[in-house]
GROMACS .gro file of C-alpha atoms in nm:
model
  394
    1MET     CA    1  -1.255  -3.929   1.292
    2LYS     CA    2  -1.060  -3.685   1.515
    3LEU     CA    3  -0.815  -3.624   1.231
    4LYS     CA    4  -1.100  -3.541   0.993
    5ILE     CA    5  -1.249  -3.300   1.246
    6LEU     CA    6  -0.910  -3.134   1.298
    7LEU     CA    7  -0.855  -3.097   0.922
    8GLY     CA    8  -1.203  -2.952   0.889
    9LEU     CA    9  -1.135  -2.697   1.160
   10LEU     CA   10  -0.803  -2.599   1.000
   11LEU     CA   11  -0.967  -2.558   0.660
   12SER     CA   12  -1.244  -2.351   0.815
   13PHE     CA   13  -0.986  -2.135   0.993
   14ASN     CA   14  -0.790  -2.076   0.673
   15LEU     CA   15  -1.101  -1.977   0.478
   16THR     CA   16  -1.217  -1.749   0.756
   17PHE     CA   17  -0.873  -1.592   0.791
   18GLY     CA   18  -0.858  -1.533   0.417
   19GLN     CA   19  -1.194  -1.355   0.420
   20THR     CA   20  -1.115  -1.132   0.720
   21GLN     CA   21  -0.757  -1.045   0.630
   22LYS     CA   22  -0.693  -0.673   0.587
   23ILE     CA   23  -0.476  -0.538   0.306
   24LYS     CA   24  -0.315  -0.198   0.352
   25LYS     CA   25  -0.347   0.067   0.079
   26LEU     CA   26  -0.107   0.351   0.001
   27ASP     CA   27  -0.298   0.603   0.215
   28GLY     CA   28  -0.296   0.372   0.517
   29SER     CA   29  -0.658   0.265   0.485
   30GLU     CA   30  -0.745  -0.103   0.455
   31ILE     CA   31  -0.947  -0.333   0.234
   32SER     CA   32  -1.054  -0.685   0.326
   33ALA     CA   33  -0.998  -0.995   0.116
   34SER     CA   34  -1.373  -1.037   0.077
   35GLU     CA   35  -1.404  -0.680  -0.051
   36ILE     CA   36  -1.125  -0.747  -0.301
   37ASP     CA   37  -1.314  -1.054  -0.422
   38LYS     CA   38  -1.629  -0.852  -0.478
   39VAL     CA   39  -1.448  -0.579  -0.672
   40VAL     CA   40  -1.254  -0.819  -0.892
   41LYS     CA   41  -1.552  -1.038  -0.974
   42ARG     CA   42  -1.775  -0.741  -1.050
   43LEU     CA   43  -1.520  -0.585  -1.285
   44MET     CA   44  -1.442  -0.915  -1.458
   45ASP     CA   45  -1.810  -0.979  -1.522
   46THR     CA   46  -1.870  -0.624  -1.643
   47ALA     CA   47  -1.575  -0.614  -1.886
   48ASN     CA   48  -1.586  -0.982  -1.990
   49VAL     CA   49  -1.245  -1.072  -1.851
   50GLN     CA   50  -1.220  -1.452  -1.853
   51GLY     CA   51  -0.930  -1.506  -1.613
   52LEU     CA   52  -0.725  -1.295  -1.372
   53ASP     CA   53  -0.440  -1.351  -1.126
   54LEU     CA   54  -0.382  -1.101  -0.848
   55ALA     CA   55  -0.110  -1.053  -0.589
   56ILE     CA   56  -0.064  -0.766  -0.343
   57LEU     CA   57   0.243  -0.695  -0.130
   58ASN     CA   58   0.248  -0.512   0.203
   59ASN     CA   59   0.578  -0.443   0.377
   60LYS     CA   60   0.745  -0.588   0.065
   61LYS     CA   61   0.590  -0.931   0.126
   62THR     CA   62   0.301  -1.103  -0.048
   63VAL     CA   63  -0.007  -1.075   0.174
   64PHE     CA   64  -0.274  -1.151  -0.085
   65ILE     CA   65  -0.261  -1.388  -0.382
   66LYS     CA   66  -0.557  -1.534  -0.566
   67SER     CA   67  -0.680  -1.651  -0.905
   68TYR     CA   68  -1.019  -1.570  -1.052
   69GLY     CA   69  -1.208  -1.712  -1.347
   70TYR     CA   70  -1.089  -1.949  -1.613
   71LYS     CA   71  -0.767  -2.072  -1.768
   72ASN     CA   72  -0.989  -2.203  -2.048
   73LYS     CA   73  -1.345  -2.073  -2.035
   74ILE     CA   74  -1.474  -2.286  -2.321
   75ASN     CA   75  -1.373  -2.600  -2.130
   76ALA     CA   76  -1.476  -2.445  -1.794
   77GLU     CA   77  -1.125  -2.504  -1.656
   78LEU     CA   78  -1.049  -2.281  -1.358
   79LEU     CA   79  -0.738  -2.074  -1.313
   80ASP     CA   80  -0.525  -2.123  -1.000
   81THR     CA   81  -0.209  -1.968  -0.860
   82SER     CA   82   0.009  -2.245  -1.009
   83THR     CA   83  -0.131  -2.201  -1.361
   84VAL     CA   84   0.138  -2.100  -1.610
   85MET     CA   85   0.050  -1.769  -1.775
   86TYR     CA   86   0.218  -1.577  -2.056
   87GLY     CA   87   0.427  -1.301  -1.902
   88ALA     CA   88   0.465  -1.101  -2.226
   89SER     CA   89   0.686  -0.799  -2.150
   90PHE     CA   90   0.727  -0.897  -1.786
   91SER     CA   91   1.012  -1.075  -1.965
   92LYS     CA   92   1.196  -0.745  -1.993
   93ALA     CA   93   1.188  -0.676  -1.618
   94VAL     CA   94   1.332  -1.019  -1.538
   95PHE     CA   95   1.595  -0.974  -1.811
   96ALA     CA   96   1.690  -0.635  -1.668
   97TYR     CA   97   1.746  -0.789  -1.326
   98LEU     CA   98   1.946  -1.070  -1.488
   99THR     CA   99   2.160  -0.816  -1.672
  100MET     CA  100   2.232  -0.629  -1.348
  101LYS     CA  101   2.349  -0.959  -1.201
  102LEU     CA  102   2.594  -0.988  -1.491
  103VAL     CA  103   2.706  -0.630  -1.430
  104GLN     CA  104   2.768  -0.719  -1.066
  105GLU     CA  105   2.987  -1.010  -1.176
  106ASN     CA  106   3.180  -0.781  -1.416
  107ILE     CA  107   3.065  -0.988  -1.714
  108ILE     CA  108   2.921  -0.683  -1.889
  109ASP     CA  109   2.959  -0.308  -1.844
  110LEU     CA  110   2.655  -0.083  -1.877
  111ASP     CA  111   2.842   0.187  -2.069
  112LYS     CA  112   3.079  -0.004  -2.294
  113PRO     CA  113   2.955  -0.005  -2.656
  114ILE     CA  114   2.814  -0.355  -2.689
  115TYR     CA  115   2.962  -0.422  -3.031
  116LYS     CA  116   3.301  -0.442  -2.860
  117TYR     CA  117   3.186  -0.763  -2.690
  118LEU     CA  118   3.098  -0.931  -3.019
  119SER     CA  119   3.307  -1.139  -3.256
  120LYS     CA  120   3.189  -0.942  -3.560
  121PRO     CA  121   3.011  -0.614  -3.640
  122ILE     CA  122   2.644  -0.603  -3.537
  123SER     CA  123   2.538  -0.550  -3.898
  124GLU     CA  124   2.697  -0.884  -3.991
  125TYR     CA  125   2.452  -1.076  -3.772
  126GLU     CA  126   2.164  -1.182  -3.994
  127TYR     CA  127   1.890  -1.051  -3.766
  128PHE     CA  128   2.046  -0.701  -3.763
  129SER     CA  129   2.179  -0.699  -4.121
  130ASP     CA  130   1.947  -0.408  -4.214
  131LEU     CA  131   2.181  -0.183  -4.013
  132LYS     CA  132   2.475  -0.224  -4.253
  133SER     CA  133   2.426   0.126  -4.397
  134ASP     CA  134   2.394   0.295  -4.055
  135ASP     CA  135   2.688   0.254  -3.822
  136ARG     CA  136   2.519   0.432  -3.532
  137TRP     CA  137   2.494   0.083  -3.381
  138LYS     CA  138   2.848   0.153  -3.262
  139LEU     CA  139   2.700   0.395  -3.007
  140ILE     CA  140   2.462   0.148  -2.844
  141THR     CA  141   2.534   0.037  -2.486
  142ALA     CA  142   2.363  -0.201  -2.246
  143ARG     CA  143   2.233   0.102  -2.057
  144MET     CA  144   2.060   0.226  -2.373
  145CYS     CA  145   1.906  -0.116  -2.439
  146LEU     CA  146   1.761  -0.137  -2.087
  147SER     CA  147   1.637   0.225  -2.085
  148HIS     CA  148   1.481   0.197  -2.432
  149THR     CA  149   1.696   0.469  -2.586
  150THR     CA  150   1.861   0.271  -2.869
  151GLY     CA  151   1.648   0.424  -3.144
  152LEU     CA  152   1.547   0.076  -3.258
  153PRO     CA  153   1.177  -0.014  -3.311
  154ASN     CA  154   0.976  -0.218  -3.064
  155VAL     CA  155   0.893  -0.512  -3.293
  156ARG     CA  156   1.033  -0.519  -3.642
  157TRP     CA  157   0.702  -0.649  -3.784
  158LEU     CA  158   0.502  -0.352  -3.651
  159HIS     CA  159   0.554  -0.008  -3.800
  160PRO     CA  160   0.694   0.210  -3.518
  161THR     CA  161   0.498   0.525  -3.609
  162THR     CA  162   0.160   0.368  -3.688
  163GLY     CA  163   0.161   0.039  -3.498
  164VAL     CA  164   0.020  -0.148  -3.798
  165GLU     CA  165   0.172  -0.468  -3.930
  166ASP     CA  166   0.479  -0.419  -4.147
  167THR     CA  167   0.539  -0.726  -4.361
  168LEU     CA  168   0.886  -0.607  -4.466
  169GLY     CA  169   1.009  -0.615  -4.107
  170VAL     CA  170   1.302  -0.381  -4.166
  171ILE     CA  171   1.505  -0.280  -3.860
  172LYS     CA  172   1.617   0.082  -3.857
  173ILE     CA  173   1.770   0.321  -3.606
  174TYR     CA  174   1.518   0.605  -3.588
  175PHE     CA  175   1.722   0.854  -3.383
  176LYS     CA  176   2.069   0.892  -3.238
  177PRO     CA  177   2.105   0.626  -2.966
  178GLY     CA  178   2.088   0.764  -2.613
  179THR     CA  179   1.901   1.084  -2.697
  180LYS     CA  180   1.538   0.997  -2.620
  181TYR     CA  181   1.298   0.726  -2.507
  182ALA     CA  182   1.119   0.486  -2.743
  183TYR     CA  183   1.015   0.143  -2.612
  184SER     CA  184   1.213  -0.121  -2.799
  185GLY     CA  185   1.194  -0.498  -2.781
  186GLU     CA  186   1.453  -0.514  -3.059
  187GLY     CA  187   1.700  -0.331  -2.835
  188LEU     CA  188   1.657  -0.605  -2.573
  189LYS     CA  189   1.710  -0.872  -2.841
  190LEU     CA  190   2.037  -0.703  -2.931
  191LEU     CA  191   2.151  -0.710  -2.569
  192GLN     CA  192   2.044  -1.075  -2.546
  193LEU     CA  193   2.267  -1.152  -2.845
  194VAL     CA  194   2.562  -0.994  -2.664
  195GLU     CA  195   2.503  -1.166  -2.331
  196GLU     CA  196   2.460  -1.506  -2.490
  197GLU     CA  197   2.777  -1.469  -2.693
  198ILE     CA  198   3.001  -1.352  -2.409
  199THR     CA  199   2.873  -1.617  -2.165
  200ASN     CA  200   2.823  -1.895  -2.419
  201LYS     CA  201   2.488  -1.963  -2.250
  202THR     CA  202   2.129  -1.898  -2.353
  203VAL     CA  203   1.917  -1.642  -2.173
  204GLU     CA  204   1.714  -1.935  -2.040
  205ASP     CA  205   2.028  -2.096  -1.891
  206LEU     CA  206   2.141  -1.764  -1.744
  207ALA     CA  207   1.797  -1.693  -1.597
  208ILE     CA  208   1.773  -2.036  -1.436
  209GLU     CA  209   2.118  -1.991  -1.285
  210GLN     CA  210   2.093  -1.627  -1.178
  211VAL     CA  211   1.722  -1.568  -1.115
  212PHE     CA  212   1.479  -1.861  -1.118
  213LYS     CA  213   1.670  -2.105  -0.895
  214PRO     CA  214   1.789  -1.851  -0.635
  215ILE     CA  215   1.438  -1.710  -0.599
  216GLY     CA  216   1.256  -2.044  -0.615
  217MET     CA  217   1.063  -1.975  -0.936
  218THR     CA  218   0.995  -2.339  -1.025
  219ARG     CA  219   0.725  -2.280  -1.287
  220THR     CA  220   0.889  -2.002  -1.488
  221GLY     CA  221   1.091  -2.005  -1.807
  222TYR     CA  222   1.187  -1.815  -2.120
  223THR     CA  223   1.123  -2.146  -2.295
  224TRP     CA  224   0.847  -2.402  -2.243
  225HIS     CA  225   0.917  -2.685  -1.999
  226LYS     CA  226   0.730  -3.014  -2.027
  227GLU     CA  227   0.618  -2.991  -1.664
  228PHE     CA  228   0.415  -2.681  -1.757
  229ASP     CA  229   0.182  -2.903  -1.962
  230ASP     CA  230  -0.008  -3.010  -1.651
  231ASN     CA  231  -0.151  -2.664  -1.579
  232TYR     CA  232  -0.139  -2.370  -1.818
  233ALA     CA  233  -0.373  -2.096  -1.936
  234ILE     CA  234  -0.511  -2.023  -2.280
  235GLY     CA  235  -0.559  -1.664  -2.395
  236HIS     CA  236  -0.905  -1.525  -2.476
  237LEU     CA  237  -0.961  -1.266  -2.748
  238GLU     CA  238  -1.211  -0.980  -2.720
  239ASP     CA  239  -1.487  -1.196  -2.869
  240GLY     CA  240  -1.408  -1.483  -2.630
  241ASN     CA  241  -1.237  -1.703  -2.889
  242LEU     CA  242  -0.931  -1.889  -2.767
  243ASN     CA  243  -0.581  -1.774  -2.853
  244PRO     CA  244  -0.326  -2.041  -2.749
  245LYS     CA  245   0.027  -1.914  -2.691
  246LYS     CA  246   0.316  -2.074  -2.875
  247LYS     CA  247   0.526  -2.307  -2.659
  248ARG     CA  248   0.864  -2.156  -2.737
  249THR     CA  249   1.181  -2.360  -2.762
  250THR     CA  250   1.405  -2.056  -2.820
  251PRO     CA  251   1.421  -1.789  -2.548
  252VAL     CA  252   1.342  -1.426  -2.628
  253ALA     CA  253   1.456  -1.183  -2.358
  254SER     CA  254   1.202  -0.923  -2.462
  255GLY     CA  255   0.891  -1.137  -2.459
  256SER     CA  256   0.890  -1.516  -2.421
  257LEU     CA  257   0.859  -1.544  -2.042
  258VAL     CA  258   0.596  -1.779  -1.903
  259THR     CA  259   0.533  -1.777  -1.529
  260THR     CA  260   0.273  -1.811  -1.255
  261ILE     CA  261   0.137  -1.547  -1.023
  262SER     CA  262   0.302  -1.736  -0.736
  263ASP     CA  263   0.643  -1.727  -0.904
  264TYR     CA  264   0.622  -1.369  -1.023
  265SER     CA  265   0.518  -1.245  -0.680
  266LYS     CA  266   0.833  -1.414  -0.544
  267PHE     CA  267   1.037  -1.222  -0.801
  268ILE     CA  268   0.877  -0.891  -0.705
  269GLU     CA  269   0.935  -0.966  -0.335
  270PHE     CA  270   1.302  -1.030  -0.417
  271VAL     CA  271   1.335  -0.699  -0.602
  272MET     CA  272   1.138  -0.500  -0.344
  273GLN     CA  273   1.354  -0.642  -0.065
  274GLN     CA  274   1.665  -0.558  -0.271
  275LYS     CA  275   1.808  -0.906  -0.263
  276GLY     CA  276   2.073  -1.044  -0.494
  277LEU     CA  277   2.224  -0.711  -0.599
  278SER     CA  278   2.431  -0.450  -0.422
  279LYS     CA  279   2.256  -0.134  -0.301
  280LYS     CA  280   2.451   0.059  -0.563
  281LEU     CA  281   2.320  -0.154  -0.848
  282TYR     CA  282   1.964  -0.145  -0.718
  283LYS     CA  283   1.985   0.232  -0.707
  284GLU     CA  284   2.125   0.232  -1.062
  285MET     CA  285   1.851   0.003  -1.192
  286LEU     CA  286   1.571   0.206  -1.035
  287SER     CA  287   1.707   0.555  -1.106
  288PRO     CA  288   1.582   0.769  -1.397
  289GLN     CA  289   1.792   0.730  -1.709
  290ILE     CA  290   1.567   0.928  -1.944
  291ARG     CA  291   1.259   1.148  -1.896
  292ILE     CA  292   0.947   1.055  -2.092
  293TYR     CA  293   0.747   1.323  -2.270
  294SER     CA  294   0.565   1.116  -2.530
  295LYS     CA  295   0.185   1.138  -2.521
  296VAL     CA  296   0.154   0.760  -2.559
  297GLN     CA  297   0.385   0.464  -2.516
  298PHE     CA  298   0.263   0.302  -2.837
  299PRO     CA  299   0.325   0.361  -3.124
  300THR     CA  300   0.680   0.399  -3.001
  301ILE     CA  301   0.819   0.653  -3.249
  302THR     CA  302   0.589   0.951  -3.207
  303LYS     CA  303   0.596   1.328  -3.244
  304GLU     CA  304   0.307   1.371  -3.000
  305PHE     CA  305   0.431   1.507  -2.669
  306THR     CA  306   0.260   1.604  -2.346
  307THR     CA  307   0.329   1.761  -2.008
  308GLU     CA  308   0.050   1.554  -1.852
  309ASN     CA  309   0.295   1.321  -1.677
  310LYS     CA  310   0.529   1.595  -1.553
  311ALA     CA  311   0.374   1.582  -1.206
  312ILE     CA  312   0.486   1.221  -1.159
  313ASP     CA  313   0.828   1.269  -1.324
  314LEU     CA  314   0.753   0.984  -1.565
  315SER     CA  315   1.083   0.833  -1.673
  316TYR     CA  316   1.258   0.507  -1.747
  317GLY     CA  317   1.519   0.328  -1.543
  318LEU     CA  318   1.700   0.010  -1.642
  319GLY     CA  319   1.420  -0.226  -1.742
  320TRP     CA  320   1.147  -0.050  -1.546
  321GLY     CA  321   0.921   0.251  -1.586
  322LEU     CA  322   0.954   0.500  -1.300
  323LEU     CA  323   0.736   0.763  -1.135
  324LYS     CA  324   0.718   0.975  -0.822
  325CYS     CA  325   0.417   1.066  -0.614
  326LYS     CA  326   0.328   1.184  -0.265
  327TYR     CA  327   0.394   0.829  -0.139
  328GLY     CA  328   0.748   0.827  -0.275
  329LYS     CA  329   0.905   0.645  -0.568
  330ALA     CA  330   0.751   0.366  -0.772
  331PHE     CA  331   0.868   0.136  -1.049
  332PHE     CA  332   0.644  -0.053  -1.288
  333LYS     CA  333   0.627  -0.291  -1.581
  334GLU     CA  334   0.347  -0.391  -1.812
  335GLY     CA  335   0.292  -0.692  -2.039
  336HIS     CA  336   0.072  -0.693  -2.346
  337ASP     CA  337   0.000  -0.936  -2.627
  338ASP     CA  338  -0.299  -1.041  -2.837
  339ALA     CA  339  -0.489  -1.210  -2.554
  340TRP     CA  340  -0.277  -1.132  -2.249
  341ARG     CA  341  -0.272  -0.817  -2.037
  342ASN     CA  342  -0.042  -0.779  -1.734
  343TYR     CA  343   0.062  -0.496  -1.505
  344ASN     CA  344   0.278  -0.456  -1.197
  345ILE     CA  345   0.361  -0.144  -0.998
  346ASN     CA  346   0.573  -0.122  -0.685
  347PHE     CA  347   0.570   0.169  -0.442
  348ILE     CA  348   0.908   0.098  -0.292
  349ASP     CA  349   0.899   0.361  -0.017
  350LYS     CA  350   0.564   0.227   0.104
  351GLY     CA  351   0.648  -0.140   0.053
  352ILE     CA  352   0.325  -0.187  -0.143
  353SER     CA  353   0.299  -0.368  -0.478
  354ILE     CA  354   0.026  -0.506  -0.697
  355ILE     CA  355   0.059  -0.764  -0.975
  356ILE     CA  356  -0.224  -0.824  -1.220
  357MET     CA  357  -0.205  -1.096  -1.485
  358THR     CA  358  -0.491  -1.173  -1.722
  359ASN     CA  359  -0.543  -1.418  -2.007
  360SER     CA  360  -0.796  -1.186  -2.165
  361ALA     CA  361  -0.772  -0.918  -2.433
  362ASN     CA  362  -1.020  -0.721  -2.221
  363GLY     CA  363  -0.795  -0.722  -1.914
  364GLU     CA  364  -0.668  -0.365  -1.942
  365LEU     CA  365  -1.025  -0.232  -1.936
  366ILE     CA  366  -1.034  -0.289  -1.559
  367PHE     CA  367  -0.678  -0.200  -1.461
  368LYS     CA  368  -0.746   0.163  -1.367
  369GLU     CA  369  -1.031   0.077  -1.130
  370LEU     CA  370  -0.845  -0.220  -0.981
  371LEU     CA  371  -0.539  -0.008  -0.906
  372GLU     CA  372  -0.741   0.274  -0.752
  373THR     CA  373  -0.974   0.054  -0.549
  374LEU     CA  374  -0.739  -0.216  -0.425
  375ILE     CA  375  -0.427  -0.015  -0.331
  376GLY     CA  376  -0.520   0.350  -0.390
  377ASP     CA  377  -0.293   0.391  -0.693
  378THR     CA  378  -0.414   0.700  -0.880
  379PHE     CA  379  -0.066   0.766  -1.019
  380THR     CA  380  -0.016   0.503  -1.289
  381PRO     CA  381  -0.019   0.702  -1.618
  382TRP     CA  382  -0.319   0.515  -1.753
  383LYS     CA  383  -0.370   0.733  -2.059
  384TRP     CA  384  -0.005   0.693  -2.159
  385GLU     CA  385  -0.043   0.319  -2.104
  386ALA     CA  386  -0.376   0.319  -2.295
  387TYR     CA  387  -0.551   0.159  -1.997
  388PHE     CA  388  -0.881   0.319  -2.090
  389PRO     CA  389  -1.160   0.183  -1.867
  390TYR     CA  390  -1.453  -0.013  -2.005
  391ASP     CA  391  -1.684   0.284  -1.938
  392TYR     CA  392  -1.447   0.557  -2.060
  393LYS     CA  393  -1.589   0.821  -2.293
  394LYS     CA  394  -1.330   1.023  -2.482
   0.00000   0.00000   0.00000
């Protein structure tokens, strides 16, 4: 009986602590856990967001982590912080960190043309055979792949200037590599090819060895693990219909990552605390490689330019978007797929981060208000990201 009473008191204490905990925003003001709950639930209900994971860091440590809504709304199955979610392009941020680990071990050089690591010309690999009539692939380096300056399209099956499906799926180099920014998943796939060939290991093997195990990310992978079957989320389309994600058996550095909010917050803690890499390489990874003047991030090959993001010095580092504001420097990464919407931004000088993961096509409709209300982030280039709020009128 005494044990039951003690457990009850402990549970009560934990719940009370969780509701009274104060989270610090960028301007030094605070928001309580209960206030966060109210904001999140209100926005989810308003925009029809079925499930959402949230983590906030203060002093470069996770101080708030919680799941809201459903991993499968039709079956009324609730999301929790151990539920495996689709990371989408969070994959690229993890791969960038992995690549910097390989740079640190002198396995790959950021500025050596990557074809020099390969056993045959890039155009002789089946996936990149469309490049046989354009030898500008000889210019491409790992730095260009990570900073999205290769000139390659984002996804070969989507037309880079219109964003509509392209059934031909031709890969082309659209501008001289290294000269400007254009988000490219295909560039990351090219770098993956190189890293796998020179190490004779898959990206999954390398990530387990260099990232997941050292950080303690036990429910994360570039491929599906059977232990994930006990608790994973299903995506929800705009109309609420389910959109199950493929359980991949082949890793894709640019987009196959599955993870949990608990695991990914550990990764962001690791990066924010600058663990695992030398100070020099952290500085390299999070320093501007190319300024961004495009009006939108997608479609990727665009002639529309703007000065709207000049005030925040919008640019790209190695695997991360970068900006500056009155609170110092920040680095960010988004993730986007049919029924999954994710965003993470890290104000490194303030030690404040936020991670949002949703299994809902409507997720991005509430990002702007979440960022502003929960941590005071009014700097994320939401128009460039196309994070138009649910009540936005153009």
